[in-house]
């Protein structure tokens, strides 16, 4: 059973002890500020819970959040790697503008963490379990 660690109207972070990962559910229209605030919490919980995997679910995200895309790829991902993250499964939103923002973030990832995008949570979770 997952344990709720953090919740706001724009993000929910759960610890999945069975799979030993964080499940992050982003919700609604994201801004650069909401992305940075939520991502900072993810960083805190990756370190606190000592997990090396994150299932990052954008299924419920709407709209562009491209203002934070470069920061996510160039600063957040390396910071997550520094505290132990090795694998991230990133589930696309069906919203085309959110997908474009995700793709922009992924273009800025330089290495350290293996980050792969997926179209659904089930496929993402299956891949993450194998890592």
C-alpha positions as semicolon CSV with decimal commas, in nm:
position;residue;x (nm);y (nm);z (nm)
1;X;0,000;0,000;0,000
2;X;0,133;0,340;-0,099
3;X;0,203;0,603;0,164
4;X;0,106;0,964;0,094
5;X;0,405;1,190;0,159
6;X;0,293;1,523;0,018
7;X;-0,012;1,676;-0,151
8;X;-0,109;2,012;-0,298
9;X;-0,368;2,091;-0,566
10;X;-0,095;2,050;-0,833
11;X;0,105;1,748;-0,714
12;X;0,079;1,435;-0,503
13;X;0,385;1,236;-0,397
14;X;0,350;0,881;-0,267
15;X;0,603;0,627;-0,149
16;X;0,539;0,284;-0,301
17;X;0,732;0,058;-0,060
18;X;0,654;-0,261;-0,254
19;X;0,818;-0,127;-0,571
20;X;1,066;0,092;-0,381
21;X;0,990;0,409;-0,576
22;X;0,816;0,741;-0,551
23;X;0,495;0,780;-0,747
24;X;0,446;1,145;-0,845
25;X;0,107;1,251;-0,980
26;X;0,101;1,600;-1,132
27;X;-0,246;1,754;-1,175
28;X;-0,383;2,042;-1,381
29;X;-0,218;2,341;-1,538
30;X;0,142;2,371;-1,419
31;X;0,343;2,692;-1,396
32;X;0,717;2,735;-1,369
33;X;0,668;2,803;-0,997
34;X;0,450;2,495;-0,934
35;X;0,696;2,275;-1,123
36;X;0,993;2,408;-0,925
37;X;0,811;2,376;-0,592
38;X;0,689;2,024;-0,665
39;X;1,025;1,915;-0,801
40;X;1,199;2,043;-0,489
41;X;0,970;1,820;-0,282
42;X;1,052;1,524;-0,508
43;X;1,421;1,592;-0,450
44;X;1,365;1,603;-0,073
45;X;1,171;1,275;-0,070
46;X;1,412;1,087;-0,300
47;X;1,684;1,170;-0,051
48;X;1,474;1,112;0,262
49;X;1,327;0,779;0,149
50;X;1,648;0,665;-0,023
51;X;1,476;0,550;-0,341
52;X;1,653;0,521;-0,676
53;X;1,337;0,520;-0,893
54;X;1,056;0,766;-0,967
55;X;0,735;0,708;-1,159
56;X;0,652;1,061;-1,278
57;X;0,290;1,067;-1,395
58;X;0,177;1,363;-1,608
59;X;-0,147;1,196;-1,722
60;X;-0,356;1,468;-1,555
61;X;-0,144;1,768;-1,659
62;X;-0,290;2,028;-1,892
63;X;-0,118;2,304;-2,085
64;X;0,238;2,421;-2,134
65;X;0,491;2,435;-1,855
66;X;0,786;2,490;-2,089
67;X;0,925;2,775;-1,878
68;X;1,062;2,513;-1,640
69;X;1,167;2,256;-1,902
70;X;1,532;2,352;-1,931
71;X;1,566;2,382;-1,553
72;X;1,419;2,032;-1,509
73;X;1,662;1,876;-1,756
74;X;1,977;2,070;-1,668
75;X;1,942;2,126;-1,294
76;X;1,675;1,907;-1,136
77;X;1,772;1,575;-1,296
78;X;2,143;1,611;-1,202
79;X;2,039;1,712;-0,847
80;X;1,817;1,404;-0,823
81;X;2,104;1,190;-0,946
82;X;2,330;1,338;-0,679
83;X;2,092;1,217;-0,406
84;X;2,057;0,867;-0,552
85;X;1,801;0,867;-0,834
86;X;1,899;0,628;-1,114
87;X;1,577;0,566;-1,312
88;X;1,271;0,774;-1,395
89;X;0,969;0,666;-1,595
90;X;0,789;0,975;-1,724
91;X;0,427;0,927;-1,830
92;X;0,311;1,170;-2,096
93;X;-0,003;1,377;-2,063
94;X;-0,255;1,332;-2,345
95;X;-0,246;1,715;-2,371
96;X;-0,024;1,804;-2,670
97;X;0,117;2,116;-2,504
98;X;0,217;1,927;-2,192
99;X;0,377;1,658;-2,410
100;X;0,582;1,926;-2,587
101;X;0,702;2,056;-2,249
102;X;0,800;1,703;-2,143
103;X;0,990;1,648;-2,467
104;X;1,169;1,979;-2,415
105;X;1,277;1,872;-2,065
106;X;1,400;1,537;-2,191
107;X;1,613;1,707;-2,458
108;X;1,805;1,882;-2,180
109;X;1,882;1,567;-1,977
110;X;2,256;1,513;-2,008
111;X;2,297;1,180;-1,833
112;X;2,332;1,024;-1,492
113;X;1,966;0,930;-1,460
114;X;1,801;0,709;-1,720
115;X;1,473;0,884;-1,804
116;X;1,230;0,729;-2,050
117;X;0,889;0,860;-2,158
118;X;0,580;0,639;-2,175
119;X;0,221;0,681;-2,292
120;X;0,062;0,501;-1,995
121;X;0,130;0,426;-1,630
122;X;0,115;0,047;-1,669
123;X;0,393;0,034;-1,928
124;X;0,602;0,283;-1,733
125;X;0,564;0,082;-1,412
126;X;0,649;-0,243;-1,590
127;X;0,973;-0,092;-1,724
128;X;1,063;0,061;-1,389
129;X;1,014;-0,273;-1,208
130;X;1,274;-0,429;-1,440
131;X;1,535;-0,168;-1,356
